[in-house]
Coordinates of N, CA and C in Angstrom, one line a residue:
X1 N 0.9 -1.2 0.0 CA 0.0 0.0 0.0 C 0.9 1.2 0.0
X2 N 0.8 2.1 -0.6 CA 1.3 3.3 -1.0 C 1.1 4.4 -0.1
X3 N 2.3 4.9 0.3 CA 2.0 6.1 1.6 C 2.4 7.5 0.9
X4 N 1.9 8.6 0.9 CA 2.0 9.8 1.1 C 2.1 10.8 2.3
X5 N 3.1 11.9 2.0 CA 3.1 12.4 3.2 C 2.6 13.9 2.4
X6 N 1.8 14.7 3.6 CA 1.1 15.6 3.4 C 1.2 16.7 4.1
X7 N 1.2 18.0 4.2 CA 1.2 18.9 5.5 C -0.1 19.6 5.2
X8 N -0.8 19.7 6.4 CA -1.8 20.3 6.6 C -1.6 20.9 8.2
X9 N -1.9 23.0 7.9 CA -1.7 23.7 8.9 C -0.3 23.5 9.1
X10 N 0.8 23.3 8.7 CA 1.7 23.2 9.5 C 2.3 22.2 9.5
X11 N 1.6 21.3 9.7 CA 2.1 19.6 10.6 C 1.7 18.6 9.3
X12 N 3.1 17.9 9.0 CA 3.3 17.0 8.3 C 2.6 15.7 8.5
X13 N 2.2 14.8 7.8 CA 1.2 13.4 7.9 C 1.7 12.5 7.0
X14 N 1.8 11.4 7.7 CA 2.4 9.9 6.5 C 1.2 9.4 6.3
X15 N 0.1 9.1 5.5 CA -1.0 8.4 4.7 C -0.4 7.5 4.4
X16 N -1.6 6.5 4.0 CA -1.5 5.5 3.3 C -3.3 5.7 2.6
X17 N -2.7 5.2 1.3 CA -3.8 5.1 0.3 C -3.5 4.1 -0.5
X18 N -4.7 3.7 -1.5 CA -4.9 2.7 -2.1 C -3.9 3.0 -3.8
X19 N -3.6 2.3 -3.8 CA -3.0 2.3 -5.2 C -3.4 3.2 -6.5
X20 N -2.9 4.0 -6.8 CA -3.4 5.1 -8.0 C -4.3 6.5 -7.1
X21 N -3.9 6.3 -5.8 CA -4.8 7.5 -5.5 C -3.9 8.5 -4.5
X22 N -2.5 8.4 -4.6 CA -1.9 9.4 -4.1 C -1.8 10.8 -4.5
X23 N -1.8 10.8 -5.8 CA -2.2 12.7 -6.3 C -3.8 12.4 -5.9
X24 N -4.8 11.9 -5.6 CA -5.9 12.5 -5.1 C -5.9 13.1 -3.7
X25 N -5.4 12.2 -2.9 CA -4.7 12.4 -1.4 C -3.9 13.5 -1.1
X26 N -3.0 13.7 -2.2 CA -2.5 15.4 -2.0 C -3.1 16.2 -2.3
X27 N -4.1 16.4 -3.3 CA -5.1 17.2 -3.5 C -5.9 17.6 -2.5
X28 N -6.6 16.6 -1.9 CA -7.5 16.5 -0.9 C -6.8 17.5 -0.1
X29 N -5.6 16.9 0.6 CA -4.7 17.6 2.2 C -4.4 18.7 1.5
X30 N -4.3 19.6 -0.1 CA -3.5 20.9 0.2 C -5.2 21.3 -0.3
X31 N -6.4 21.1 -0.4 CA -7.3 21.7 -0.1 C -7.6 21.9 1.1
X32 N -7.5 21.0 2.1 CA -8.0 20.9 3.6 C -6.8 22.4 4.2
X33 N -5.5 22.2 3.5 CA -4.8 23.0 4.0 C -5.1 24.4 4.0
X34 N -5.5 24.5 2.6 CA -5.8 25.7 2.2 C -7.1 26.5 2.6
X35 N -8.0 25.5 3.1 CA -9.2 25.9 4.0 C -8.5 26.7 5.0
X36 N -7.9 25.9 5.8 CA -7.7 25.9 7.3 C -6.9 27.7 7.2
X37 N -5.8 27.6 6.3 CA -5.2 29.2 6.1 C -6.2 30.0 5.9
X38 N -7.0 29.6 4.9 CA -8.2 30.9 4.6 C -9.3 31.4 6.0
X39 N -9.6 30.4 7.0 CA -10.0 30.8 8.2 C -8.7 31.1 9.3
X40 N -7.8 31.1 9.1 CA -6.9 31.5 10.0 C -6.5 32.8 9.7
X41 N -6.4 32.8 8.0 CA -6.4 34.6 7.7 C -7.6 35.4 8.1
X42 N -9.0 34.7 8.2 CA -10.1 35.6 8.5 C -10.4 35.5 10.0
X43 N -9.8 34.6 10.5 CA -10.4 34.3 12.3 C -9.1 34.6 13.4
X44 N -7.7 34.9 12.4 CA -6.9 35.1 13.4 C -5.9 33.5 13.8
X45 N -5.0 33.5 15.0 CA -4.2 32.5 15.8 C -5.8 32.2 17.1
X46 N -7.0 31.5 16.9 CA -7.4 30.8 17.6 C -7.6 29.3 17.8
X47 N -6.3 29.2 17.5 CA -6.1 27.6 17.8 C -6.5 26.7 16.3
X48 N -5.4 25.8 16.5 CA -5.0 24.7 15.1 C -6.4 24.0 15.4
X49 N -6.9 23.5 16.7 CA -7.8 22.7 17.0 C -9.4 23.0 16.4
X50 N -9.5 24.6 16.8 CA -10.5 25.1 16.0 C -10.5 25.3 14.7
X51 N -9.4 25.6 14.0 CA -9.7 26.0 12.6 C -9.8 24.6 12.1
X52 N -9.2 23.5 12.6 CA -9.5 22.2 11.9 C -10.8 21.8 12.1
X53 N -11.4 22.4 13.1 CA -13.1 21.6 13.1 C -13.7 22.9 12.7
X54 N -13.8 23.6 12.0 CA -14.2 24.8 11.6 C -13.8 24.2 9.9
X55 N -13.0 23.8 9.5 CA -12.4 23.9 7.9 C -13.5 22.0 7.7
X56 N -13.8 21.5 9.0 CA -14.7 20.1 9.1 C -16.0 20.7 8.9
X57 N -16.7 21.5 9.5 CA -17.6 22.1 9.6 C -17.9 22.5 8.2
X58 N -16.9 23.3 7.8 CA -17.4 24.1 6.1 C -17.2 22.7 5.1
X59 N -16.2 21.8 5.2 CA -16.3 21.0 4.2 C -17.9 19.9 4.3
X60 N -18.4 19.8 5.9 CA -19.2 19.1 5.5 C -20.4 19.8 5.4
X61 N -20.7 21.2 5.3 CA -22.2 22.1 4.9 C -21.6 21.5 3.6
X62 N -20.4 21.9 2.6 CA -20.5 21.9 1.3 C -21.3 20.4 0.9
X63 N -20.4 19.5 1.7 CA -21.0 17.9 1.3 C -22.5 17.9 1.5
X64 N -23.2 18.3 2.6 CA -24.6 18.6 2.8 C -25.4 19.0 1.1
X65 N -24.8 20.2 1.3 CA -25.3 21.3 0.7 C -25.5 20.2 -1.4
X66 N -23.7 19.8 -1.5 CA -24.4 18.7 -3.0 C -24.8 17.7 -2.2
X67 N -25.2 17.2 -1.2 CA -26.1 15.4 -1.2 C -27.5 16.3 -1.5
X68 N -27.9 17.2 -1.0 CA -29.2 17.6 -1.9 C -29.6 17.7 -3.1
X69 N -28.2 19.1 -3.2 CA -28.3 19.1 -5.1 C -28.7 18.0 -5.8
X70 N -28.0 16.7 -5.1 CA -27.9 15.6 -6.3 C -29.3 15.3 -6.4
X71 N -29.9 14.6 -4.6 CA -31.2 14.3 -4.8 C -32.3 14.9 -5.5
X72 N -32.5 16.5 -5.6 CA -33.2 17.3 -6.4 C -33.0 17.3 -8.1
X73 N -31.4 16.5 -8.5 CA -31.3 16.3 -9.5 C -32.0 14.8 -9.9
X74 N -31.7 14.2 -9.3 CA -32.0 12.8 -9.3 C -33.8 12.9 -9.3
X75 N -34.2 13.5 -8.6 CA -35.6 13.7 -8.1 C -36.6 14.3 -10.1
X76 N -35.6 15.4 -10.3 CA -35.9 16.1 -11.4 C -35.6 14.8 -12.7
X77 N -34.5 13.5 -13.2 CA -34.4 13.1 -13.8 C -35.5 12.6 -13.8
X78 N -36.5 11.7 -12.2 CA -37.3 10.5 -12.3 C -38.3 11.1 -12.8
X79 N -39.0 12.4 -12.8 CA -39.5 13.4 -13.3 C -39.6 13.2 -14.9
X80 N -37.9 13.5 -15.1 CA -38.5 13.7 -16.5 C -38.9 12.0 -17.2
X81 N -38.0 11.2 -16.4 CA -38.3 9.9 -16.8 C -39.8 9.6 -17.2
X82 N -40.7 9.9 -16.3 CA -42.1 9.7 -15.7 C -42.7 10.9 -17.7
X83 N -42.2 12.0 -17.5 CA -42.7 12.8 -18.4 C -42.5 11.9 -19.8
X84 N -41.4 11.7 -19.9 CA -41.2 11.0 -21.1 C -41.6 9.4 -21.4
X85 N -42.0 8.6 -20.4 CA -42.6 7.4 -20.2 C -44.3 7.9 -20.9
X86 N -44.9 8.8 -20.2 CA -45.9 9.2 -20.8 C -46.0 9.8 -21.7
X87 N -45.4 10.3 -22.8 CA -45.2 11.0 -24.3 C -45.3 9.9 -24.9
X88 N -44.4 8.9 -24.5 CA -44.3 7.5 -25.9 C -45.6 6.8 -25.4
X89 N -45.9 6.9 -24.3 CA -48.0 5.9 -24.2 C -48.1 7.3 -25.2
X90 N -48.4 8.5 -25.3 CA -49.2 9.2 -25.9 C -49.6 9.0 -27.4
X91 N -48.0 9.2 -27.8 CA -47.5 8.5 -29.4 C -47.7 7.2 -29.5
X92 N -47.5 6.5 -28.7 CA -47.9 4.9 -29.2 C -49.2 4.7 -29.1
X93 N -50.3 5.7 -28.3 CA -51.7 5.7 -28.7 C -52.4 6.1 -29.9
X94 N -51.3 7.7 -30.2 CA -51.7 8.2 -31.6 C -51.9 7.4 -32.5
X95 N -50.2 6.7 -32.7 CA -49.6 6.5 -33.7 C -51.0 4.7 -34.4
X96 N -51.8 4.1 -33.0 CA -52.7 3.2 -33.0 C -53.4 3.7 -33.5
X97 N -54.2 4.9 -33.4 CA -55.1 5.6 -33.9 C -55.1 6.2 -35.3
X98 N -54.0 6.5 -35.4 CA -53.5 6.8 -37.2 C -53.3 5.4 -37.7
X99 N -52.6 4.5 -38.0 CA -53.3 3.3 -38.2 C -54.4 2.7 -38.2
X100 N -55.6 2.3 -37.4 CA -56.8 2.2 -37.7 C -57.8 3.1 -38.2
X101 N -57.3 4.6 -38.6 CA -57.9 5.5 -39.2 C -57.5 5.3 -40.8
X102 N -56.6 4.6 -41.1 CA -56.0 4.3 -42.6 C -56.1 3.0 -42.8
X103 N -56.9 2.3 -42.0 CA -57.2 1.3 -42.3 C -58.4 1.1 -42.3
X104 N -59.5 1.8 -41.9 CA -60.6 2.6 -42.0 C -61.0 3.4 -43.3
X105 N -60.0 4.1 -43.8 CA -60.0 4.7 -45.2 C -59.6 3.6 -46.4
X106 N -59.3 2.6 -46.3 CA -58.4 1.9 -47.0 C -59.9 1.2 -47.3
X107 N -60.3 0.6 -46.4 CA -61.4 -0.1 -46.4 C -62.9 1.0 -47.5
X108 N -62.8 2.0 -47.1 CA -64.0 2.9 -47.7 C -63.4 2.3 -49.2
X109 N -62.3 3.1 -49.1 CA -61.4 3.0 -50.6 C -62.3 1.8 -51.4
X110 N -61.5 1.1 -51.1 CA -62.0 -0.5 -51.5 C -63.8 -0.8 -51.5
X111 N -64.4 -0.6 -51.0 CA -66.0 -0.5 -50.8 C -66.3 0.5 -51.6
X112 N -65.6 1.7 -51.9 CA -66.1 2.8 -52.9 C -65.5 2.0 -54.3
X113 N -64.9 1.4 -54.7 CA -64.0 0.7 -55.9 C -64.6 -0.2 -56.1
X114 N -65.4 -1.0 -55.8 CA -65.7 -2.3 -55.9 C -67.3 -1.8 -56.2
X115 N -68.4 -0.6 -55.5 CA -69.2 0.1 -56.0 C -69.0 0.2 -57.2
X116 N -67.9 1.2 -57.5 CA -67.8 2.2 -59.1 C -67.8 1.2 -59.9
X117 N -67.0 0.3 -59.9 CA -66.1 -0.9 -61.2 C -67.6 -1.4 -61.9
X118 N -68.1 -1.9 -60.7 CA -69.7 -2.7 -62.2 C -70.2 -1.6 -62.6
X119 N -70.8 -0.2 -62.3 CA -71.4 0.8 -62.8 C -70.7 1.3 -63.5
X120 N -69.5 1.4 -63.5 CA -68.6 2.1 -64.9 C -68.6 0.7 -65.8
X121 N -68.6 -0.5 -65.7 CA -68.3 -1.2 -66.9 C -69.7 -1.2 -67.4
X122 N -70.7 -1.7 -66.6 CA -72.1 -1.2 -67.0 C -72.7 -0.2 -68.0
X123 N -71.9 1.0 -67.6 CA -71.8 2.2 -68.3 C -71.1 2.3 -69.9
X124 N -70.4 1.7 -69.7 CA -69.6 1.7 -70.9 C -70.0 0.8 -71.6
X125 N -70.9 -0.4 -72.0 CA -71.9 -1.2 -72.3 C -72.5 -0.2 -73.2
X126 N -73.4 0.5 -72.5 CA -74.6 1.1 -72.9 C -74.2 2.5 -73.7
X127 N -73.1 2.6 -73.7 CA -72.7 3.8 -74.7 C -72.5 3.9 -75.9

């Protein structure tokens, strides 16, 4: 297993992470780090202890804040799912209905053709 070492606030850390995820793990620690400076530039020297559960605090409102986003996206997909589930019943009802409407006409067709044919040869007889 693959260890990284990281500094956050100050103080150095030997990790261990899973194989192919040590640039994620540095990423992660010089964001956490860079939290922790940006409240220590706004809040002052009140302790390593506080700005680390203070930089816990803001990262987990952010995590809060997308587990919603997602559900409201997720929520909006089954939505449209549901929307579009019912367009194709709509179309696949049309589309039944235009079919048996042309096959409804097809039929006159044929009943008006089979009318005309003896009265026109009829006709032409007698001319």
């Amino acid at each position: 297993m693959p260890h990284v070492s990281v500094t956050i606030a100050g103080r150095h850390y030997r990790m261990a992470c899973d194989e192919g995820q040590e640039e994620h793990l540095m990423r992660l620690a010089r964001d956490i780090d860079t939290r922790i400076l940006d409240l220590r530039g706004a809040f002052g020297e009140i302790g390593d202890q506080r700005l680390v559960v203070m930089a816990a605090i803001t990262i987990a409102d952010e995590l809060a804040e997308a587990r919603a986003r997602i559900r409201a996206l997720e929520s909006d997909i089954e939505s449209q799912r549901d929307a579009r589930a019912s367009a194709i019943a709509r179309i696949e009802s049309s589309e039944e209905e235009v079919a048996r409407t042309i096959e409804e006409v097809a039929e006159r067709i044929e009943r008006l053709t089979a009318e005309l044919t003896p009265r026109e040869k009829g006709n032409i007889g007698m001319g």
